[in-house]
Structure formats: C-alpha cells, structure tokens
Amino acid sequence: MGAVKTVDARPDRLPKQDRSRATRQRLLEAAVACLAEHGWAGSTVLVVAARAGVSRGAAQHHFPTREDLFTAAVEYVAEQRSTALRALFPQGAAGDRRAVVAALVDLYTGPLFRAALHLWVAASNEDQLRPRVTELEARVGRETHRIAVELLGADESRPGVRETVQGLLDMARGLGLANLLTDDAARRDRVVTQWAKLLEDTLG
C-alpha cells in the first residue's frame, strides 16, 4: 500500500494569496493592540510590524502610509465586533432588551473603543488623518445604530424612537469613557438595567 500524502500547513507553504491575507490580518490586529496600549504617538509602523512579526517593507506593501494602516485596523475590528454582536442574537432579541443594551455597552468597553479613542484624538490634530477618521466614525456609527434598531425591534417611524436609540448609543459611549480610568462594572450594570426599562416604556 502506498504512503499517505500529508499536507504541509507551514505558513511558507500556504498559497501566496492566503499568506498575503494572513499577513494583512496580523498587521490590522497588531495595529489595534498597539493603539490601545501605546496610543497614537507610540504606535509607529515599525512597532506594529514588529508586533505582527513581519518586516516594515511587508507592512508598507499592504498599507503605504501610517494613516492607511490605522484607519483600516479600527474599521476591521469594528466590523468584527458588529459580526459578533449579530451572532449573539441570531434569532433576534426584541424579547430581551436588557441583553441587547448590555451587548451594545460592551462594544464600548473593549480594546476596540480604546484604540478608536486614540485615533480620534490623533485625528483632531492631524489634518491628513481627520477626514478618514471622520468618515469611518460616521459609517461605523450608522451600522451600529442600524444593528441596535434591528435587535431592539424598534419602530423608528414613531416619534422619539430614533432619538431614544441614539441616546442609548451615546450613553454606551459615555460608559466606555468612564471605564477607561476605573473598573465601572457595578455602576454600569445599574445603568444598563435602567436603560432597558426606559426602552420598554418607549418602544412598547
């Protein structure tokens, strides 16, 4: 009987396109981690490349400028978080609005929010970065709002409903800011419970 052939799964044996995709993903994840840990000033392309285990040249092949790298990184993880949020409630969640509120608040208490905050601060002082981050924030904000409306079963044709959903997201962002300095879990839990009650009264 002939020998059984085995598949060599080492990175250097992967198809070129797959290697390129894997390198890009490592760079994006490393960029977000660096922003969250070191802020904009400490997150150079060289630092990110080293964290991702690739050369600076390879990093610049995928992302020619620093601004390209970091706006793509925050967008990538934002999309991942949106996907994860949807996966939490595959059948919808209008019957458990507190769980939806808690999940939305969680979006603003993880490393993505911390990284995005550093990017926003940098954009306020970097003319080249500002329009990219402004457009990205608007797009991510629209997507998050749409997901919130769907998960809450909110009818935005009714007066005040759209503003209530947006208020929920603004509140969640505020809780995320508070969580940057101290562990605000206990207060956050009480606020989530209260907002869930307010939503029940408003959305019906």
XYZ file of N, CA and C in Angstrom:
612
model
N 0.861 -1.188 0.000
C 0.000 0.000 0.000
C 0.893 1.231 0.000
N 0.567 2.257 -0.831
C 1.414 3.427 -0.952
C 1.357 4.303 0.275
N 2.367 5.138 0.410
C 2.430 6.054 1.544
C 1.332 7.106 1.437
N 0.802 7.487 2.581
C -0.239 8.514 2.616
C 0.418 9.886 2.543
N -0.061 10.717 1.635
C 0.497 12.052 1.492
C -0.053 12.963 2.588
N 0.815 13.749 3.161
C 0.398 14.712 4.171
C 0.491 16.109 3.596
N -0.333 17.006 4.163
C -0.341 18.388 3.704
C 0.542 19.220 4.612
N 1.494 19.907 4.027
C 2.387 20.777 4.782
C 1.666 22.105 5.013
N 1.278 22.374 6.254
C 0.496 23.565 6.564
C 1.352 24.715 7.084
N 2.663 24.628 6.918
C 3.512 25.718 7.380
C 3.183 26.990 6.607
N 3.302 28.185 7.285
C 2.955 29.436 6.632
C 3.612 29.631 5.272
N 4.906 29.184 5.137
C 5.596 29.413 3.872
C 5.121 28.466 2.775
N 4.261 27.496 3.134
C 3.723 26.579 2.144
C 2.305 26.956 1.726
N 1.717 27.960 2.393
C 0.379 28.394 2.040
C 0.419 29.109 0.685
N -0.688 29.068 -0.070
C -0.736 29.823 -1.317
C -0.424 31.300 -1.064
N 0.170 31.950 -2.056
C 0.615 33.330 -1.892
C -0.522 34.256 -1.452
N -1.698 34.069 -2.036
C -2.839 34.922 -1.698
C -3.247 34.744 -0.239
N -3.215 33.488 0.236
C -3.570 33.227 1.632
C -2.530 33.811 2.579
N -1.251 33.715 2.210
C -0.201 34.303 3.044
C -0.374 35.813 3.138
N -0.710 36.424 2.012
C -0.902 37.869 1.977
C -2.077 38.279 2.858
N -3.163 37.508 2.779
C -4.345 37.812 3.586
C -4.041 37.643 5.078
N -3.292 36.592 5.413
C -2.939 36.343 6.815
C -2.025 37.445 7.351
N -1.083 37.897 6.527
C -0.186 38.979 6.934
C -0.966 40.260 7.176
N -1.890 40.567 6.286
C -2.708 41.772 6.431
C -3.515 41.731 7.730
N -4.100 40.576 8.026
C -4.895 40.452 9.244
C -4.033 40.608 10.491
N -2.827 40.017 10.479
C -1.923 40.165 11.625
C -1.557 41.634 11.845
N -1.328 42.354 10.759
C -0.983 43.765 10.856
C -2.144 44.579 11.438
N -3.348 44.286 10.986
C -4.515 45.021 11.477
C -4.721 44.777 12.975
N -4.631 43.522 13.381
C -4.823 43.194 14.795
C -3.708 43.790 15.653
N -2.481 43.769 15.137
C -1.357 44.353 15.876
C -1.508 45.866 15.997
N -2.015 46.507 14.946
C -2.200 47.962 14.977
C -3.218 48.363 16.031
N -4.317 47.631 16.116
C -5.336 47.938 17.121
C -4.778 47.728 18.530
N -4.050 46.629 18.731
C -3.463 46.358 20.050
C -2.469 47.451 20.433
N -1.660 47.900 19.479
C -0.680 48.954 19.764
C -1.365 50.270 20.109
N -2.412 50.626 19.362
C -3.134 51.853 19.663
C -3.727 51.803 21.062
N -4.319 50.654 21.418
C -4.948 50.510 22.722
C -3.923 50.594 23.846
N -2.729 50.067 23.619
C -1.715 50.004 24.677
C -0.796 51.223 24.718
N -0.450 51.762 23.539
C 0.578 52.800 23.479
C 0.089 54.150 22.966
N -1.155 54.203 22.476
C -1.637 55.453 21.916
C -1.047 55.729 20.547
N -1.452 56.860 19.953
C -1.025 57.195 18.595
C 0.480 57.444 18.527
N 1.000 58.208 19.473
C 2.412 58.588 19.422
C 3.333 57.378 19.488
N 2.947 56.353 20.225
C 3.802 55.185 20.380
C 3.527 54.072 19.391
N 2.621 54.319 18.452
C 2.226 53.259 17.508
C 2.720 53.581 16.101
N 3.996 53.354 15.873
C 4.557 53.570 14.549
C 4.381 52.312 13.704
N 4.585 52.451 12.415
C 4.501 51.298 11.522
C 5.539 50.252 11.920
N 6.722 50.704 12.332
C 7.786 49.785 12.732
C 7.370 48.975 13.967
N 6.760 49.635 14.934
C 6.308 48.954 16.154
C 5.235 47.929 15.821
N 4.304 48.312 14.968
C 3.219 47.398 14.581
C 3.773 46.207 13.807
N 4.680 46.478 12.874
C 5.265 45.399 12.081
C 5.979 44.393 12.974
N 6.738 44.902 13.957
C 7.452 44.013 14.874
C 6.469 43.161 15.669
N 5.379 43.765 16.116
C 4.381 43.021 16.896
C 3.711 41.953 16.038
N 3.512 42.268 14.773
C 2.862 41.318 13.865
C 3.824 40.260 13.346
N 5.133 40.468 13.574
C 6.116 39.509 13.113
C 6.418 39.591 11.630
N 6.296 40.804 11.071
C 6.597 40.993 9.651
C 7.579 42.155 9.497
N 8.175 42.275 8.327
C 9.114 43.362 8.091
C 8.358 44.666 7.846
N 9.079 45.773 8.027
C 8.469 47.069 7.756
C 8.069 47.176 6.286
N 8.896 46.613 5.418
C 8.582 46.642 3.988
C 7.296 45.904 3.672
N 7.092 44.754 4.341
C 5.861 43.993 4.123
C 4.654 44.779 4.611
N 4.823 45.480 5.739
C 3.723 46.292 6.265
C 3.360 47.404 5.292
N 4.384 48.060 4.733
C 4.129 49.169 3.813
C 3.627 48.684 2.456
N 3.869 47.436 2.142
C 3.297 46.865 0.923
C 1.770 46.810 1.040
N 1.288 46.436 2.218
C -0.155 46.353 2.437
C -0.764 47.719 2.733
N -0.032 48.543 3.471
C -0.543 49.852 3.892
C 0.547 50.895 3.664
N 0.491 51.604 2.543
C 1.572 52.532 2.181
C 1.835 53.627 3.209
N 0.800 54.065 3.926
C 1.002 55.126 4.913
C 0.519 54.677 6.288
N 0.988 55.373 7.292
C 0.567 55.087 8.667
C -0.948 55.286 8.816
N -1.464 56.337 8.180
C -2.897 56.613 8.259
C -3.708 55.476 7.636
N -3.221 54.938 6.510
C -3.899 53.796 5.876
C -3.990 52.624 6.850
N -2.894 52.349 7.531
C -2.829 51.201 8.438
C -3.815 51.333 9.591
N -3.821 52.481 10.248
C -4.614 52.585 11.466
C -6.100 52.788 11.202
N -6.459 53.500 10.157
C -7.890 53.603 9.859
C -8.426 52.243 9.416
N -7.647 51.496 8.648
C -8.075 50.154 8.232
C -8.176 49.223 9.427
N -7.273 49.375 10.393
C -7.272 48.494 11.558
C -8.517 48.690 12.411
N -8.867 49.934 12.698
C -10.046 50.192 13.515
C -11.314 49.770 12.774
N -11.358 50.005 11.471
C -12.520 49.584 10.685
C -12.646 48.061 10.696
N -11.537 47.374 10.563
C -11.548 45.905 10.547
C -12.134 45.344 11.837
N -11.656 45.847 12.968
C -12.132 45.308 14.232
C -13.578 45.744 14.493
N -13.951 46.942 14.054
C -15.339 47.376 14.200
C -16.272 46.424 13.455
N -15.863 46.019 12.276
C -16.668 45.068 11.514
C -16.732 43.720 12.225
N -15.624 43.306 12.820
C -15.616 42.056 13.562
C -16.555 42.111 14.763
N -16.576 43.258 15.444
C -17.459 43.399 16.599
C -18.925 43.431 16.178
N -19.219 44.052 15.043
C -20.594 44.056 14.542
C -21.050 42.632 14.229
N -20.169 41.870 13.619
C -20.486 40.471 13.310
C -20.714 39.682 14.591
N -19.864 39.919 15.582
C -20.004 39.211 16.857
C -21.301 39.591 17.556
N -21.688 40.858 17.466
C -22.930 41.302 18.094
C -24.132 40.619 17.450
N -24.127 40.541 16.139
C -25.218 39.857 15.450
C -25.265 38.379 15.829
N -24.106 37.780 15.992
C -24.048 36.352 16.293
C -24.602 36.049 17.685
N -24.607 37.052 18.576
C -25.144 36.832 19.909
C -26.647 36.588 19.888
N -27.320 37.164 18.895
C -28.775 37.079 18.815
C -29.201 36.657 17.408
N -28.882 35.435 17.014
C -29.179 35.006 15.641
C -30.664 34.988 15.307
N -31.519 34.863 16.301
C -32.965 34.840 16.063
C -33.625 36.174 16.409
N -32.813 37.218 16.640
C -33.377 38.475 17.092
C -33.458 38.483 18.610
N -33.673 39.675 19.189
C -33.645 39.744 20.653
C -34.629 40.777 21.203
N -35.719 41.026 20.487
C -36.685 42.027 20.954
C -37.279 41.638 22.300
N -37.277 40.349 22.615
C -37.845 39.900 23.879
C -36.911 40.053 25.065
N -35.647 40.383 24.831
C -34.693 40.528 25.933
C -33.865 41.787 25.685
N -34.507 42.906 25.877
C -33.854 44.174 25.555
C -32.706 44.495 26.500
N -32.774 44.001 27.722
C -31.654 44.249 28.622
C -30.382 43.597 28.094
N -30.518 42.388 27.553
C -29.355 41.703 26.991
C -28.783 42.482 25.813
N -29.663 43.089 25.022
C -29.205 43.896 23.882
C -28.465 45.136 24.380
N -29.039 45.812 25.368
C -28.388 47.002 25.921
C -27.006 46.635 26.461
N -26.918 45.536 27.200
C -25.634 45.108 27.765
C -24.623 44.808 26.654
N -25.086 44.159 25.585
C -24.181 43.829 24.478
C -23.695 45.085 23.771
N -24.583 46.063 23.602
C -24.184 47.320 22.964
C -23.182 48.072 23.836
N -23.413 48.085 25.136
C -22.473 48.747 26.043
C -21.103 48.072 25.985
N -21.108 46.752 25.856
C -19.843 46.022 25.772
C -19.014 46.446 24.563
N -19.678 46.927 23.510
C -18.946 47.392 22.330
C -17.991 48.535 22.674
N -18.349 49.280 23.715
C -17.582 50.471 24.055
C -16.666 50.280 25.266
N -16.501 49.053 25.712
C -15.640 48.836 26.873
C -14.467 47.907 26.576
N -14.250 47.585 25.309
C -13.163 46.694 24.938
C -12.009 47.433 24.285
N -11.019 46.704 23.806
C -9.830 47.321 23.201
C -10.137 48.104 21.926
N -11.204 47.740 21.204
C -11.556 48.500 20.000
C -11.863 49.950 20.353
N -12.688 50.150 21.369
C -13.055 51.515 21.734
C -11.832 52.302 22.192
N -10.972 51.663 22.981
C -9.755 52.329 23.455
C -8.865 52.729 22.267
N -8.741 51.821 21.304
C -7.930 52.122 20.119
C -8.568 53.238 19.301
N -9.879 53.157 19.110
C -10.572 54.182 18.327
C -10.441 55.547 18.990
N -10.505 55.581 20.310
C -10.375 56.849 21.026
C -9.022 57.490 20.758
N -7.955 56.704 20.790
C -6.626 57.237 20.469
C -6.592 57.778 19.046
N -7.274 57.083 18.143
C -7.301 57.518 16.755
C -8.071 58.833 16.623
N -9.165 58.992 17.351
C -9.942 60.237 17.298
C -9.121 61.405 17.823
N -8.406 61.183 18.926
C -7.579 62.255 19.488
C -6.496 62.663 18.486
N -5.877 61.665 17.859
C -4.840 61.964 16.863
C -5.441 62.722 15.682
N -6.638 62.328 15.266
C -7.272 62.962 14.107
C -7.592 64.428 14.367
N -7.825 64.767 15.629
C -8.133 66.159 15.942
C -6.933 67.070 15.702
N -5.731 66.484 15.639
C -4.513 67.276 15.437
C -3.798 66.963 14.125
N -4.292 65.958 13.388
C -3.629 65.539 12.154
C -4.558 65.788 10.966
N -4.237 66.815 10.157
C -5.098 67.170 9.043
C -5.255 66.034 8.040
N -4.188 65.244 7.862
C -4.228 64.159 6.884
C -5.103 63.010 7.368
N -5.189 62.849 8.672
C -5.927 61.743 9.261
C -7.398 62.073 9.490
N -7.706 63.342 9.765
C -9.050 63.730 10.212
C -10.168 63.309 9.259
N -10.082 63.587 7.954
C -11.214 63.209 7.084
C -11.447 61.703 7.017
N -10.378 60.914 7.098
C -10.530 59.467 7.057
C -11.257 58.957 8.301
N -10.829 59.470 9.455
C -11.429 59.009 10.707
C -12.870 59.505 10.824
N -13.132 60.723 10.371
C -14.496 61.255 10.412
C -15.432 60.404 9.575
N -14.983 60.034 8.375
C -15.814 59.200 7.505
C -16.009 57.815 8.107
N -14.949 57.260 8.675
C -15.023 55.938 9.283
C -15.984 55.945 10.468
N -15.877 56.947 11.328
C -16.734 57.021 12.500
C -18.207 57.148 12.097
N -18.473 57.932 11.062
C -19.854 58.090 10.604
C -20.402 56.764 10.082
N -19.581 56.033 9.341
C -20.022 54.759 8.766
C -20.249 53.709 9.854
N -19.309 53.617 10.783
C -19.457 52.654 11.881
C -20.649 53.030 12.762
N -20.832 54.332 12.976
C -21.960 54.779 13.780
C -23.299 54.417 13.155
N -23.405 54.589 11.832
C -24.648 54.222 11.139
C -24.914 52.731 11.247
N -23.860 51.928 11.103
C -24.018 50.478 11.175
C -24.432 50.043 12.579
N -23.802 50.620 13.596
C -24.145 50.270 14.970
C -25.583 50.661 15.274
N -25.996 51.826 14.807
C -27.374 52.279 15.022
C -28.358 51.315 14.353
N -28.042 50.905 13.137
C -28.940 50.001 12.407
C -29.061 48.653 13.123
N -27.942 48.134 13.605
C -27.968 46.874 14.346
C -28.806 47.024 15.621
N -28.625 48.155 16.318
C -29.382 48.389 17.553
C -30.877 48.415 17.271
N -31.271 49.083 16.208
C -32.688 49.168 15.852
C -33.256 47.775 15.576
N -32.506 46.980 14.826
C -32.976 45.636 14.490
C -33.096 44.765 15.735
N -32.061 44.782 16.583
C -32.056 43.909 17.750
C -33.107 44.311 18.784
N -33.375 45.605 18.874
C -34.357 46.085 19.840
C -35.787 45.989 19.323
N -35.936 45.716 18.020
C -37.274 45.696 17.441
C -37.909 47.071 17.487
N -37.105 48.111 17.243
C -37.574 49.491 17.369
C -38.221 49.967 16.071
N -39.334 50.651 16.182
C -40.039 51.233 15.041
C -39.718 52.719 14.987
N -38.779 53.088 14.119
C -38.313 54.473 14.092
C -39.282 55.428 13.403
N -40.388 54.901 12.901
C -41.411 55.802 12.354
C -42.203 56.473 13.479
N -42.089 55.946 14.682
C -42.774 56.529 15.833
C -41.945 57.680 16.399
N -42.609 58.770 16.789
C -41.883 59.933 17.314
C -41.021 59.569 18.527
N -39.788 60.041 18.508
C -38.895 59.877 19.645
C -38.109 58.588 19.692
N -38.492 57.595 18.872
C -37.812 56.300 18.953
C -36.379 56.396 18.441
N -36.193 57.066 17.319
C -34.831 57.181 16.774
C -33.907 57.877 17.770
N -34.399 58.940 18.373
C -33.592 59.687 19.336
C -33.295 58.838 20.580
N -34.246 57.992 20.967
C -34.029 57.125 22.123
C -32.931 56.104 21.848
N -32.944 55.515 20.647
C -31.909 54.550 20.287
C -30.553 55.236 20.216
N -30.522 56.441 19.622
C -29.248 57.154 19.540
C -28.764 57.549 20.925
N -29.705 57.910 21.794
C -29.335 58.230 23.171
C -28.719 57.037 23.882
N -29.253 55.848 23.604
C -28.676 54.621 24.167
C -27.222 54.468 23.745
N -26.939 54.679 22.457
C -25.574 54.524 21.958
C -24.650 55.601 22.519
N -25.169 56.827 22.663
C -24.364 57.891 23.263
C -24.060 57.567 24.720
N -25.062 57.019 25.424
C -24.850 56.618 26.815
C -23.792 55.520 26.893
N -23.869 54.543 25.971
C -22.908 53.446 25.965
C -21.487 53.974 25.754
N -21.358 54.964 24.877
C -20.037 55.555 24.646
C -19.527 56.245 25.915
N -20.423 56.923 26.617
C -20.038 57.578 27.857
C -19.585 56.582 28.905
N -20.272 55.449 28.997
C -19.856 54.412 29.940
C -18.486 53.854 29.555
N -18.252 53.767 28.240
C -16.944 53.308 27.786
C -15.836 54.255 28.190
N -16.099 55.551 28.115
C -15.108 56.536 28.541
C -14.828 56.415 30.037
N -15.893 56.249 30.830
C -15.713 56.112 32.274
C -14.893 54.877 32.612
N -15.049 53.843 31.809
C -14.369 52.583 32.077
C -12.879 52.634 31.743
N -12.448 53.678 31.026
C -11.034 53.787 30.670
C -10.164 54.005 31.904
N -10.694 54.684 32.901
C -9.901 55.049 34.072
C -10.091 54.099 35.240
N -11.316 53.621 35.435
C -11.587 52.722 36.557
C -12.533 51.615 36.117
N -12.538 50.534 36.870
C -13.483 49.451 36.612
C -14.859 49.912 37.077
N -15.706 50.235 36.108
C -17.004 50.832 36.402
C -18.131 49.813 36.280
N -17.818 48.535 36.460
C -18.782 47.474 36.165
C -20.053 47.557 36.993
N -19.929 47.861 38.276
C -21.106 47.879 39.146
C -22.079 48.976 38.737
N -21.575 50.178 38.540
C -22.447 51.274 38.128
C -22.994 51.026 36.735
N -22.142 50.489 35.881
C -22.577 50.201 34.511
C -23.748 49.219 34.496
N -23.709 48.239 35.364
C -24.781 47.251 35.425
C -26.103 47.903 35.821
N -26.054 48.829 36.768
C -27.283 49.522 37.192
C -27.825 50.410 36.078
N -26.926 51.086 35.365
C -27.350 51.960 34.273
C -27.974 51.135 33.139
N -27.378 49.994 32.836
C -27.926 49.112 31.801
C -29.342 48.681 32.158
N -29.557 48.319 33.415
C -30.890 47.895 33.856
C -31.901 49.030 33.699
N -31.506 50.242 34.076
C -32.408 51.379 33.973
C -32.723 51.703 32.516
N -31.717 51.656 31.654
C -31.952 51.946 30.240
C -32.864 50.908 29.608
N -32.734 49.667 30.008
C -33.617 48.627 29.489
C -35.068 48.930 29.858
N -35.295 49.424 31.079
C -36.652 49.794 31.496
C -37.175 50.970 30.683
N -36.312 51.958 30.457
C -36.711 53.114 29.648
C -37.078 52.703 28.228
N -36.324 51.780 27.677
C -36.608 51.301 26.330
C -37.935 50.561 26.276
N -38.227 49.768 27.276
C -39.509 49.078 27.307
C -40.660 50.063 27.296
N -40.507 51.145 28.063
C -41.567 52.159 28.132
C -41.714 52.900 26.797
N -40.578 53.169 26.145
C -40.604 53.961 24.912
C -40.975 53.127 23.689
N -40.401 51.926 23.601
C -40.590 51.110 22.413
C -41.856 50.270 22.477
N -42.329 50.006 23.695
C -43.564 49.227 23.839
C -43.334 47.743 23.724
